[in-house]
Amino acid sequence: MPQLDDIRIPEAGSFRFDGRVAIVTGAGKNVGAAIARELHAGGARVAVTDANADWARETARALDPSGATALAFELDVREVAHFEAARDAILAEWGALDIVVNNAGWAKRTPVEEITPEEFDAVMQVNMRSVFLSCQCFAPVLTGRGYGRIVNVTSLAGQNGGTVAAPHYAASKAGANMLTKYFARYLAGTGVTVNGVCPGPIDSAKTRLSAEQVAAVEAQVPIGRFMRLDEIAAAVALLASDRGGFFMGATLDMNGGLYMR
Ligand SMILES: NC(=O)c1ccc[n+]([C@@H]2O[C@H](COP(=O)([O-])OP(=O)(O)OC[C@H]3O[C@@H](n4cnc5c(N)ncnc54)[C@H](O)[C@@H]3O)[C@@H](O)[C@H]2O)c1
């Protein structure tokens, strides 16, 4: 697993989040950790959450060992109570919440014949229902303050099926894209924006693929490589920033040219 220090963010902090409070799900490693680092480098106080509490703590400690500007929470996105507990603790500690990044996800690539009903439901819960539960929990806090940014990390798989995705993964990410649009419309005019990024293959996926699969994906991507973690973090930072205020309901293509519409 790549450690936080291996995540190269050349321009980390280019988007400013001074005075803002953010929560990132699935931030124990890889994409979520890179997003947490980017927001923190820009001046945000960040609630680093993950189903794996040890990984969340590791990321938060790497950002700020004192805990003043980075706190770790165990948050399994299948659990309503975990969302509520994190919300209450963040408000108690920092008195605010401005930015919600729904990043946690399960990249299952089980062959169609082997997908059980239980696995199908679990993927839907982690990748899609989580976005609904998060918006349901945090939107009232953001609208109450008259400002907010919600950014969902979905997938190219939710747009066109992706490169090596399984059906439940692709369907769950398509659902997450639709929830992005739904909540954008639902919250329009409240000061809260809701957007998503639809990444194609990211470096963090390489460890889950064989060398042949990596080469096959690289050959398919017009840019010829996987996306770096700093690149996805920068896109999320744009949508999460004050300057990204006119994005609304966007599901941002970010796939090296794999899908152009
Ligand atoms: N890696 C890719 O190529 C790629 C491409 C498109 C989209 N994405 C999406 O980007 C996001 C992050 O991808 P990644 O490559 O960093 O994944 P990863 O598997 O490396 O990390 C996911 C993190 O989410 C956490 N997590 C898993 N289940 C959880 C749950 N129920 N509740 C809370 N946290 C949970 C894990 O503990 C882990 O820290 C996911 O939503 C994924 O679908 C990834």
PDB file of C-alpha atoms and ligand atoms in Angstrom:
ATOM      1  CA  MET A   1       0.000   0.000   0.000  1.00  0.00           C
ATOM      2  CA  PRO A   2       1.460   3.410  -0.953  1.00  0.00           C
ATOM      3  CA  GLN A   3       2.246   5.456   2.144  1.00  0.00           C
ATOM      4  CA  LEU A   4       1.081   9.038   2.373  1.00  0.00           C
ATOM      5  CA  ASP A   5       4.641  10.298   1.924  1.00  0.00           C
ATOM      6  CA  ASP A   6       4.838   8.522  -1.441  1.00  0.00           C
ATOM      7  CA  ILE A   7       1.927  10.563  -2.758  1.00  0.00           C
ATOM      8  CA  ARG A   8       3.504  13.294  -4.830  1.00  0.00           C
ATOM      9  CA  ILE A   9       1.503  16.499  -4.943  1.00  0.00           C
ATOM     10  CA  PRO A  10       3.704  19.020  -6.752  1.00  0.00           C
ATOM     11  CA  GLU A  11       1.329  21.930  -6.302  1.00  0.00           C
ATOM     12  CA  ALA A  12      -0.443  20.835  -3.131  1.00  0.00           C
ATOM     13  CA  GLY A  13      -2.082  23.838  -1.554  1.00  0.00           C
ATOM     14  CA  SER A  14      -2.682  25.750  -4.797  1.00  0.00           C
ATOM     15  CA  PHE A  15      -6.390  25.830  -3.957  1.00  0.00           C
ATOM     16  CA  ARG A  16      -7.023  27.634  -0.676  1.00  0.00           C
ATOM     17  CA  PHE A  17      -9.298  26.311   2.046  1.00  0.00           C
ATOM     18  CA  ASP A  18      -8.319  28.579   4.923  1.00  0.00           C
ATOM     19  CA  GLY A  19     -10.943  28.467   7.674  1.00  0.00           C
ATOM     20  CA  ARG A  20     -12.773  25.572   6.008  1.00  0.00           C
ATOM     21  CA  VAL A  21     -13.572  22.229   7.615  1.00  0.00           C
ATOM     22  CA  ALA A  22     -13.659  19.130   5.414  1.00  0.00           C
ATOM     23  CA  ILE A  23     -14.544  15.479   5.808  1.00  0.00           C
ATOM     24  CA  VAL A  24     -13.150  12.824   3.452  1.00  0.00           C
ATOM     25  CA  THR A  25     -14.381   9.223   3.453  1.00  0.00           C
ATOM     26  CA  GLY A  26     -12.064   6.322   2.632  1.00  0.00           C
ATOM     27  CA  ALA A  27      -9.128   8.610   3.411  1.00  0.00           C
ATOM     28  CA  GLY A  28      -6.936   5.965   5.020  1.00  0.00           C
ATOM     29  CA  LYS A  29      -4.923   5.468   1.849  1.00  0.00           C
ATOM     30  CA  ASN A  30      -4.542   6.144  -1.864  1.00  0.00           C
ATOM     31  CA  VAL A  31      -7.080   8.512  -3.481  1.00  0.00           C
ATOM     32  CA  GLY A  32      -8.801   9.530  -0.240  1.00  0.00           C
ATOM     33  CA  ALA A  33      -5.485  10.170   1.511  1.00  0.00           C
ATOM     34  CA  ALA A  34      -4.273  12.252  -1.431  1.00  0.00           C
ATOM     35  CA  ILE A  35      -7.474  14.343  -1.320  1.00  0.00           C
ATOM     36  CA  ALA A  36      -7.126  14.806   2.453  1.00  0.00           C
ATOM     37  CA  ARG A  37      -3.541  15.937   1.958  1.00  0.00           C
ATOM     38  CA  GLU A  38      -4.488  18.382  -0.805  1.00  0.00           C
ATOM     39  CA  LEU A  39      -7.280  20.003   1.244  1.00  0.00           C
ATOM     40  CA  HIS A  40      -5.075  20.137   4.327  1.00  0.00           C
ATOM     41  CA  ALA A  41      -2.190  21.664   2.374  1.00  0.00           C
ATOM     42  CA  GLY A  42      -4.644  24.342   1.229  1.00  0.00           C
ATOM     43  CA  GLY A  43      -5.414  25.282   4.828  1.00  0.00           C
ATOM     44  CA  ALA A  44      -8.486  23.161   5.652  1.00  0.00           C
ATOM     45  CA  ARG A  45      -9.010  21.307   8.886  1.00  0.00           C
ATOM     46  CA  VAL A  46      -9.683  17.754   7.771  1.00  0.00           C
ATOM     47  CA  ALA A  47     -11.646  14.899   9.293  1.00  0.00           C
ATOM     48  CA  VAL A  48      -9.845  11.856   7.928  1.00  0.00           C
ATOM     49  CA  THR A  49     -12.297   8.963   7.974  1.00  0.00           C
ATOM     50  CA  ASP A  50     -12.080   5.329   6.936  1.00  0.00           C
ATOM     51  CA  ALA A  51     -13.655   1.980   7.776  1.00  0.00           C
ATOM     52  CA  ASN A  52     -10.121   1.016   8.787  1.00  0.00           C
ATOM     53  CA  ALA A  53      -9.535   3.184  11.852  1.00  0.00           C
ATOM     54  CA  ASP A  54      -5.783   2.460  11.924  1.00  0.00           C
ATOM     55  CA  TRP A  55      -5.334   3.746   8.369  1.00  0.00           C
ATOM     56  CA  ALA A  56      -7.409   6.839   9.168  1.00  0.00           C
ATOM     57  CA  ARG A  57      -5.236   7.520  12.213  1.00  0.00           C
ATOM     58  CA  GLU A  58      -2.051   7.011  10.176  1.00  0.00           C
ATOM     59  CA  THR A  59      -3.156   9.519   7.534  1.00  0.00           C
ATOM     60  CA  ALA A  60      -4.338  12.078  10.099  1.00  0.00           C
ATOM     61  CA  ARG A  61      -1.085  11.780  12.066  1.00  0.00           C
ATOM     62  CA  ALA A  62       0.950  12.303   8.887  1.00  0.00           C
ATOM     63  CA  LEU A  63      -1.016  15.489   8.172  1.00  0.00           C
ATOM     64  CA  ASP A  64      -0.831  16.911  11.691  1.00  0.00           C
ATOM     65  CA  PRO A  65       0.594  14.894  14.572  1.00  0.00           C
ATOM     66  CA  SER A  66      -0.869  17.410  17.049  1.00  0.00           C
ATOM     67  CA  GLY A  67      -4.432  16.652  15.899  1.00  0.00           C
ATOM     68  CA  ALA A  68      -5.275  20.356  15.813  1.00  0.00           C
ATOM     69  CA  THR A  69      -5.999  20.422  12.086  1.00  0.00           C
ATOM     70  CA  ALA A  70      -6.476  16.735  11.217  1.00  0.00           C
ATOM     71  CA  LEU A  71      -8.609  14.263  13.157  1.00  0.00           C
ATOM     72  CA  ALA A  72      -9.205  10.579  12.460  1.00  0.00           C
ATOM     73  CA  PHE A  73     -12.597   8.890  12.640  1.00  0.00           C
ATOM     74  CA  GLU A  74     -13.669   5.317  12.068  1.00  0.00           C
ATOM     75  CA  LEU A  75     -16.464   5.705   9.523  1.00  0.00           C
ATOM     76  CA  ASP A  76     -17.846   2.746   7.623  1.00  0.00           C
ATOM     77  CA  VAL A  77     -19.988   4.337   4.920  1.00  0.00           C
ATOM     78  CA  ARG A  78     -22.545   1.539   5.250  1.00  0.00           C
ATOM     79  CA  GLU A  79     -23.423   2.758   8.747  1.00  0.00           C
ATOM     80  CA  VAL A  80     -25.791   5.685   9.322  1.00  0.00           C
ATOM     81  CA  ALA A  81     -24.649   5.866  12.941  1.00  0.00           C
ATOM     82  CA  HIS A  82     -21.019   6.345  11.862  1.00  0.00           C
ATOM     83  CA  PHE A  83     -21.947   9.320   9.669  1.00  0.00           C
ATOM     84  CA  GLU A  84     -23.940  10.856  12.506  1.00  0.00           C
ATOM     85  CA  ALA A  85     -21.200  10.289  15.064  1.00  0.00           C
ATOM     86  CA  ALA A  86     -18.560  11.874  12.810  1.00  0.00           C
ATOM     87  CA  ARG A  87     -20.854  14.841  12.083  1.00  0.00           C
ATOM     88  CA  ASP A  88     -21.520  15.436  15.770  1.00  0.00           C
ATOM     89  CA  ALA A  89     -17.839  15.084  16.710  1.00  0.00           C
ATOM     90  CA  ILE A  90     -16.670  17.447  13.945  1.00  0.00           C
ATOM     91  CA  LEU A  91     -19.208  20.085  14.953  1.00  0.00           C
ATOM     92  CA  ALA A  92     -18.285  19.675  18.619  1.00  0.00           C
ATOM     93  CA  GLU A  93     -14.557  19.953  17.873  1.00  0.00           C
ATOM     94  CA  TRP A  94     -14.418  22.560  15.113  1.00  0.00           C
ATOM     95  CA  GLY A  95     -17.920  24.081  15.135  1.00  0.00           C
ATOM     96  CA  ALA A  96     -18.268  23.931  11.362  1.00  0.00           C
ATOM     97  CA  LEU A  97     -18.392  21.745   8.281  1.00  0.00           C
ATOM     98  CA  ASP A  98     -17.974  23.114   4.762  1.00  0.00           C
ATOM     99  CA  ILE A  99     -16.664  20.380   2.466  1.00  0.00           C
ATOM    100  CA  VAL A 100     -17.785  16.756   2.156  1.00  0.00           C
ATOM    101  CA  VAL A 101     -15.829  14.395  -0.088  1.00  0.00           C
ATOM    102  CA  ASN A 102     -17.484  11.014  -0.655  1.00  0.00           C
ATOM    103  CA  ASN A 103     -14.543   8.943  -1.819  1.00  0.00           C
ATOM    104  CA  ALA A 104     -14.829   5.534  -0.126  1.00  0.00           C
ATOM    105  CA  GLY A 105     -15.465   2.801  -2.646  1.00  0.00           C
ATOM    106  CA  TRP A 106     -15.032  -0.875  -3.380  1.00  0.00           C
ATOM    107  CA  ALA A 107     -13.473  -1.791  -6.703  1.00  0.00           C
ATOM    108  CA  LYS A 108     -14.699  -5.356  -7.128  1.00  0.00           C
ATOM    109  CA  ARG A 109     -13.888  -7.132 -10.372  1.00  0.00           C
ATOM    110  CA  THR A 110     -15.623 -10.445  -9.689  1.00  0.00           C
ATOM    111  CA  PRO A 111     -16.623 -12.327 -12.868  1.00  0.00           C
ATOM    112  CA  VAL A 112     -20.365 -12.162 -13.590  1.00  0.00           C
ATOM    113  CA  GLU A 113     -20.926 -15.882 -12.886  1.00  0.00           C
ATOM    114  CA  GLU A 114     -19.410 -15.555  -9.397  1.00  0.00           C
ATOM    115  CA  ILE A 115     -21.227 -12.470  -8.111  1.00  0.00           C
ATOM    116  CA  THR A 116     -23.529 -13.457  -5.257  1.00  0.00           C
ATOM    117  CA  PRO A 117     -26.620 -11.429  -4.367  1.00  0.00           C
ATOM    118  CA  GLU A 118     -24.867 -10.534  -1.108  1.00  0.00           C
ATOM    119  CA  GLU A 119     -21.798  -9.170  -2.897  1.00  0.00           C
ATOM    120  CA  PHE A 120     -24.003  -7.232  -5.330  1.00  0.00           C
ATOM    121  CA  ASP A 121     -25.846  -5.587  -2.434  1.00  0.00           C
ATOM    122  CA  ALA A 122     -22.627  -4.842  -0.544  1.00  0.00           C
ATOM    123  CA  VAL A 123     -21.078  -3.064  -3.535  1.00  0.00           C
ATOM    124  CA  MET A 124     -24.257  -0.997  -3.929  1.00  0.00           C
ATOM    125  CA  GLN A 125     -24.138  -0.070  -0.257  1.00  0.00           C
ATOM    126  CA  VAL A 126     -20.491   0.985  -0.236  1.00  0.00           C
ATOM    127  CA  ASN A 127     -20.391   2.788  -3.586  1.00  0.00           C
ATOM    128  CA  MET A 128     -23.889   4.190  -4.050  1.00  0.00           C
ATOM    129  CA  ARG A 129     -26.064   4.137  -0.934  1.00  0.00           C
ATOM    130  CA  SER A 130     -23.146   5.743   0.932  1.00  0.00           C
ATOM    131  CA  VAL A 131     -23.462   8.859  -1.231  1.00  0.00           C
ATOM    132  CA  PHE A 132     -27.147   9.113  -0.342  1.00  0.00           C
ATOM    133  CA  LEU A 133     -26.540   8.561   3.378  1.00  0.00           C
ATOM    134  CA  SER A 134     -23.736  11.113   3.403  1.00  0.00           C
ATOM    135  CA  CYS A 135     -25.792  13.776   1.621  1.00  0.00           C
ATOM    136  CA  GLN A 136     -28.777  13.052   3.855  1.00  0.00           C
ATOM    137  CA  CYS A 137     -26.613  13.426   6.967  1.00  0.00           C
ATOM    138  CA  PHE A 138     -24.425  16.402   6.033  1.00  0.00           C
ATOM    139  CA  ALA A 139     -26.584  18.518   3.686  1.00  0.00           C
ATOM    140  CA  PRO A 140     -28.660  20.028   6.517  1.00  0.00           C
ATOM    141  CA  VAL A 141     -25.442  21.181   8.232  1.00  0.00           C
ATOM    142  CA  LEU A 142     -24.173  22.806   5.028  1.00  0.00           C
ATOM    143  CA  THR A 143     -27.487  24.420   4.066  1.00  0.00           C
ATOM    144  CA  GLY A 144     -27.844  25.668   7.634  1.00  0.00           C
ATOM    145  CA  ARG A 145     -24.570  27.534   7.172  1.00  0.00           C
ATOM    146  CA  GLY A 146     -25.508  28.729   3.672  1.00  0.00           C
ATOM    147  CA  TYR A 147     -22.307  27.351   2.165  1.00  0.00           C
ATOM    148  CA  GLY A 148     -21.002  23.965   1.205  1.00  0.00           C
ATOM    149  CA  ARG A 149     -19.229  21.780  -1.280  1.00  0.00           C
ATOM    150  CA  ILE A 150     -20.062  18.110  -1.797  1.00  0.00           C
ATOM    151  CA  VAL A 151     -17.757  16.179  -4.116  1.00  0.00           C
ATOM    152  CA  ASN A 152     -18.373  12.540  -5.014  1.00  0.00           C
ATOM    153  CA  VAL A 153     -15.578  10.352  -6.365  1.00  0.00           C
ATOM    154  CA  THR A 154     -17.408   8.123  -8.806  1.00  0.00           C
ATOM    155  CA  SER A 155     -15.889   6.478 -11.897  1.00  0.00           C
ATOM    156  CA  LEU A 156     -15.620   6.286 -15.657  1.00  0.00           C
ATOM    157  CA  ALA A 157     -17.246   2.874 -15.091  1.00  0.00           C
ATOM    158  CA  GLY A 158     -20.426   4.708 -14.093  1.00  0.00           C
ATOM    159  CA  GLN A 159     -20.437   6.554 -17.415  1.00  0.00           C
ATOM    160  CA  ASN A 160     -19.548   3.916 -20.001  1.00  0.00           C
ATOM    161  CA  GLY A 161     -18.761   0.701 -18.112  1.00  0.00           C
ATOM    162  CA  GLY A 162     -15.055   1.481 -17.734  1.00  0.00           C
ATOM    163  CA  THR A 163     -12.079  -0.669 -18.685  1.00  0.00           C
ATOM    164  CA  VAL A 164     -11.982  -3.643 -16.311  1.00  0.00           C
ATOM    165  CA  ALA A 165     -15.021  -2.991 -14.087  1.00  0.00           C
ATOM    166  CA  ALA A 166     -17.553  -5.572 -12.903  1.00  0.00           C
ATOM    167  CA  PRO A 167     -21.283  -4.965 -13.490  1.00  0.00           C
ATOM    168  CA  HIS A 168     -22.209  -4.168  -9.892  1.00  0.00           C
ATOM    169  CA  TYR A 169     -19.318  -1.713  -9.628  1.00  0.00           C
ATOM    170  CA  ALA A 170     -20.278   0.049 -12.865  1.00  0.00           C
ATOM    171  CA  ALA A 171     -23.959   0.171 -11.904  1.00  0.00           C
ATOM    172  CA  SER A 172     -23.196   1.489  -8.417  1.00  0.00           C
ATOM    173  CA  LYS A 173     -21.046   4.285  -9.840  1.00  0.00           C
ATOM    174  CA  ALA A 174     -23.753   5.170 -12.395  1.00  0.00           C
ATOM    175  CA  GLY A 175     -26.095   5.471  -9.423  1.00  0.00           C
ATOM    176  CA  ALA A 176     -23.587   7.688  -7.619  1.00  0.00           C
ATOM    177  CA  ASN A 177     -23.460   9.944 -10.684  1.00  0.00           C
ATOM    178  CA  MET A 178     -27.247  10.211 -10.672  1.00  0.00           C
ATOM    179  CA  LEU A 179     -27.313  10.980  -6.945  1.00  0.00           C
ATOM    180  CA  THR A 180     -24.775  13.740  -7.674  1.00  0.00           C
ATOM    181  CA  LYS A 181     -27.198  15.292 -10.157  1.00  0.00           C
ATOM    182  CA  TYR A 182     -30.200  14.718  -7.914  1.00  0.00           C
ATOM    183  CA  PHE A 183     -28.624  16.443  -4.912  1.00  0.00           C
ATOM    184  CA  ALA A 184     -27.264  19.250  -7.110  1.00  0.00           C
ATOM    185  CA  ARG A 185     -30.826  20.074  -8.125  1.00  0.00           C
ATOM    186  CA  TYR A 186     -32.218  19.444  -4.649  1.00  0.00           C
ATOM    187  CA  LEU A 187     -29.737  21.805  -2.985  1.00  0.00           C
ATOM    188  CA  ALA A 188     -29.528  24.436  -5.733  1.00  0.00           C
ATOM    189  CA  GLY A 189     -29.906  27.932  -4.332  1.00  0.00           C
ATOM    190  CA  THR A 190     -28.826  27.016  -0.809  1.00  0.00           C
ATOM    191  CA  GLY A 191     -25.150  27.935  -1.285  1.00  0.00           C
ATOM    192  CA  VAL A 192     -24.200  24.281  -1.503  1.00  0.00           C
ATOM    193  CA  THR A 193     -22.784  22.794  -4.699  1.00  0.00           C
ATOM    194  CA  VAL A 194     -22.747  19.078  -5.491  1.00  0.00           C
ATOM    195  CA  ASN A 195     -20.426  17.605  -8.111  1.00  0.00           C
ATOM    196  CA  GLY A 196     -18.554  14.463  -8.967  1.00  0.00           C
ATOM    197  CA  VAL A 197     -15.364  13.351 -10.632  1.00  0.00           C
ATOM    198  CA  CYS A 198     -15.394  10.292 -12.894  1.00  0.00           C
ATOM    199  CA  PRO A 199     -11.833   8.983 -12.904  1.00  0.00           C
ATOM    200  CA  GLY A 200     -10.498   6.481 -15.375  1.00  0.00           C
ATOM    201  CA  PRO A 201      -7.706   4.164 -14.207  1.00  0.00           C
ATOM    202  CA  ILE A 202      -5.673   5.610 -11.312  1.00  0.00           C
ATOM    203  CA  ASP A 203      -2.191   4.531 -10.196  1.00  0.00           C
ATOM    204  CA  SER A 204      -3.661   3.062  -6.986  1.00  0.00           C
ATOM    205  CA  ALA A 205      -5.463   0.401  -9.057  1.00  0.00           C
ATOM    206  CA  LYS A 206      -2.221  -1.037 -10.412  1.00  0.00           C
ATOM    207  CA  THR A 207      -1.616  -3.182  -7.344  1.00  0.00           C
ATOM    208  CA  ARG A 208      -4.970  -4.885  -7.962  1.00  0.00           C
ATOM    209  CA  LEU A 209      -4.152  -5.752 -11.587  1.00  0.00           C
ATOM    210  CA  SER A 210      -1.769  -8.216 -13.216  1.00  0.00           C
ATOM    211  CA  ALA A 211       1.148  -6.849 -15.272  1.00  0.00           C
ATOM    212  CA  GLU A 212      -0.731  -7.866 -18.419  1.00  0.00           C
ATOM    213  CA  GLN A 213      -3.864  -6.018 -17.294  1.00  0.00           C
ATOM    214  CA  VAL A 214      -1.819  -2.882 -16.499  1.00  0.00           C
ATOM    215  CA  ALA A 215      -0.254  -2.968 -19.955  1.00  0.00           C
ATOM    216  CA  ALA A 216      -3.637  -3.563 -21.587  1.00  0.00           C
ATOM    217  CA  VAL A 217      -5.179  -0.581 -19.778  1.00  0.00           C
ATOM    218  CA  GLU A 218      -2.228   1.663 -20.633  1.00  0.00           C
ATOM    219  CA  ALA A 219      -2.592   0.688 -24.267  1.00  0.00           C
ATOM    220  CA  GLN A 220      -6.275   1.705 -24.191  1.00  0.00           C
ATOM    221  CA  VAL A 221      -5.765   5.129 -22.567  1.00  0.00           C
ATOM    222  CA  PRO A 222      -5.002   7.752 -25.240  1.00  0.00           C
ATOM    223  CA  ILE A 223      -2.650   9.561 -22.821  1.00  0.00           C
ATOM    224  CA  GLY A 224      -0.885   6.218 -22.352  1.00  0.00           C
ATOM    225  CA  ARG A 225      -0.761   5.968 -18.577  1.00  0.00           C
ATOM    226  CA  PHE A 226      -2.799   5.738 -15.376  1.00  0.00           C
ATOM    227  CA  MET A 227      -3.829   8.932 -13.554  1.00  0.00           C
ATOM    228  CA  ARG A 228      -1.566  10.098 -10.729  1.00  0.00           C
ATOM    229  CA  LEU A 229      -2.994  10.603  -7.240  1.00  0.00           C
ATOM    230  CA  ASP A 230      -2.082  14.291  -7.275  1.00  0.00           C
ATOM    231  CA  GLU A 231      -4.144  14.738 -10.445  1.00  0.00           C
ATOM    232  CA  ILE A 232      -7.356  13.359  -8.955  1.00  0.00           C
ATOM    233  CA  ALA A 233      -6.708  15.325  -5.746  1.00  0.00           C
ATOM    234  CA  ALA A 234      -6.374  18.547  -7.762  1.00  0.00           C
ATOM    235  CA  ALA A 235      -9.697  17.959  -9.570  1.00  0.00           C
ATOM    236  CA  VAL A 236     -11.491  17.349  -6.289  1.00  0.00           C
ATOM    237  CA  ALA A 237      -9.832  20.455  -4.824  1.00  0.00           C
ATOM    238  CA  LEU A 238     -11.128  22.573  -7.707  1.00  0.00           C
ATOM    239  CA  LEU A 239     -14.699  21.355  -7.170  1.00  0.00           C
ATOM    240  CA  ALA A 240     -14.332  21.780  -3.395  1.00  0.00           C
ATOM    241  CA  SER A 241     -12.913  25.284  -3.597  1.00  0.00           C
ATOM    242  CA  ASP A 242     -14.618  28.661  -3.469  1.00  0.00           C
ATOM    243  CA  ARG A 243     -13.384  29.192  -7.018  1.00  0.00           C
ATOM    244  CA  GLY A 244     -15.293  26.130  -8.214  1.00  0.00           C
ATOM    245  CA  GLY A 245     -18.601  27.759  -7.305  1.00  0.00           C
ATOM    246  CA  PHE A 246     -20.227  27.516 -10.737  1.00  0.00           C
ATOM    247  CA  PHE A 247     -19.840  23.759 -11.096  1.00  0.00           C
ATOM    248  CA  MET A 248     -23.213  22.243 -10.240  1.00  0.00           C
ATOM    249  CA  GLY A 249     -24.232  18.659 -10.909  1.00  0.00           C
ATOM    250  CA  ALA A 250     -21.082  18.135 -12.980  1.00  0.00           C
ATOM    251  CA  THR A 251     -19.747  14.616 -13.351  1.00  0.00           C
ATOM    252  CA  LEU A 252     -16.298  15.594 -14.478  1.00  0.00           C
ATOM    253  CA  ASP A 253     -14.632  13.428 -17.135  1.00  0.00           C
ATOM    254  CA  MET A 254     -11.096  12.600 -16.056  1.00  0.00           C
ATOM    255  CA  ASN A 255      -9.893   9.649 -18.038  1.00  0.00           C
ATOM    256  CA  GLY A 256      -6.884  10.515 -20.201  1.00  0.00           C
ATOM    257  CA  GLY A 257      -9.081  10.583 -23.300  1.00  0.00           C
ATOM    258  CA  LEU A 258     -10.739   7.183 -22.830  1.00  0.00           C
ATOM    259  CA  TYR A 259     -14.206   8.715 -22.978  1.00  0.00           C
ATOM    260  CA  MET A 260     -15.035  11.976 -24.727  1.00  0.00           C
ATOM    261  CA  ARG A 261     -18.584  13.282 -24.948  1.00  0.00           C
TER     262      ARG A 261
HETATM  263  N1  LIG B   1      -8.246   3.283  -8.459  1.00  0.00           N
HETATM  264  C1  LIG B   1      -8.896   3.511  -9.592  1.00  0.00           C
HETATM  265  O1  LIG B   1      -8.418   3.229 -10.725  1.00  0.00           O
HETATM  266  C2  LIG B   1     -10.233   4.193  -9.566  1.00  0.00           C
HETATM  267  C3  LIG B   1     -10.846   4.538 -10.773  1.00  0.00           C
HETATM  268  C4  LIG B   1     -12.086   5.152 -10.735  1.00  0.00           C
HETATM  269  C5  LIG B   1     -12.683   5.435  -9.524  1.00  0.00           C
HETATM  270  N2  LIG B   1     -12.059   5.077  -8.365  1.00  0.00           N
HETATM  271  C6  LIG B   1     -12.745   5.385  -7.104  1.00  0.00           C
HETATM  272  O2  LIG B   1     -11.909   6.179  -6.291  1.00  0.00           O
HETATM  273  C7  LIG B   1     -12.177   5.904  -4.915  1.00  0.00           C
HETATM  274  C8  LIG B   1     -10.873   5.564  -4.205  1.00  0.00           C
HETATM  275  O3  LIG B   1     -10.180   4.565  -4.918  1.00  0.00           O
HETATM  276  P1  LIG B   1      -8.799   3.936  -4.388  1.00  0.00           P
HETATM  277  O4  LIG B   1      -8.101   3.393  -5.574  1.00  0.00           O
HETATM  278  O5  LIG B   1      -8.116   4.894  -3.481  1.00  0.00           O
HETATM  279  O6  LIG B   1      -9.383   2.721  -3.524  1.00  0.00           O
HETATM  280  P2  LIG B   1      -8.626   1.877  -2.379  1.00  0.00           P
HETATM  281  O7  LIG B   1      -9.311   0.560  -2.332  1.00  0.00           O
HETATM  282  O8  LIG B   1      -7.166   1.905  -2.586  1.00  0.00           O
HETATM  283  O9  LIG B   1      -8.964   2.685  -1.050  1.00  0.00           O
HETATM  284  C9  LIG B   1     -10.286   2.782  -0.623  1.00  0.00           C
HETATM  285  C10 LIG B   1     -10.334   3.240   0.819  1.00  0.00           C
HETATM  286  O10 LIG B   1     -11.713   3.207   1.194  1.00  0.00           O
HETATM  287  C11 LIG B   1     -11.811   2.486   2.399  1.00  0.00           C
HETATM  288  N3  LIG B   1     -13.097   1.786   2.467  1.00  0.00           N
HETATM  289  C12 LIG B   1     -13.463   0.634   1.868  1.00  0.00           C
HETATM  290  N4  LIG B   1     -14.708   0.312   2.228  1.00  0.00           N
HETATM  291  C13 LIG B   1     -15.134   1.280   3.068  1.00  0.00           C
HETATM  292  C14 LIG B   1     -16.327   1.495   3.777  1.00  0.00           C
HETATM  293  N5  LIG B   1     -17.351   0.632   3.744  1.00  0.00           N
HETATM  294  N6  LIG B   1     -16.441   2.606   4.526  1.00  0.00           N
HETATM  295  C15 LIG B   1     -15.415   3.486   4.584  1.00  0.00           C
HETATM  296  N7  LIG B   1     -14.245   3.317   3.972  1.00  0.00           N
HETATM  297  C16 LIG B   1     -14.111   2.217   3.210  1.00  0.00           C
HETATM  298  C17 LIG B   1     -10.653   1.507   2.411  1.00  0.00           C
HETATM  299  O11 LIG B   1     -10.341   1.105   3.752  1.00  0.00           O
HETATM  300  C18 LIG B   1      -9.559   2.333   1.756  1.00  0.00           C
HETATM  301  O12 LIG B   1      -8.847   3.097   2.690  1.00  0.00           O
HETATM  302  C19 LIG B   1     -13.201   4.766  -4.911  1.00  0.00           C
HETATM  303  O13 LIG B   1     -14.500   5.293  -4.784  1.00  0.00           O
HETATM  304  C20 LIG B   1     -13.027   4.144  -6.281  1.00  0.00           C
HETATM  305  O14 LIG B   1     -14.169   3.474  -6.724  1.00  0.00           O
HETATM  306  C21 LIG B   1     -10.853   4.478  -8.351  1.00  0.00           C
END
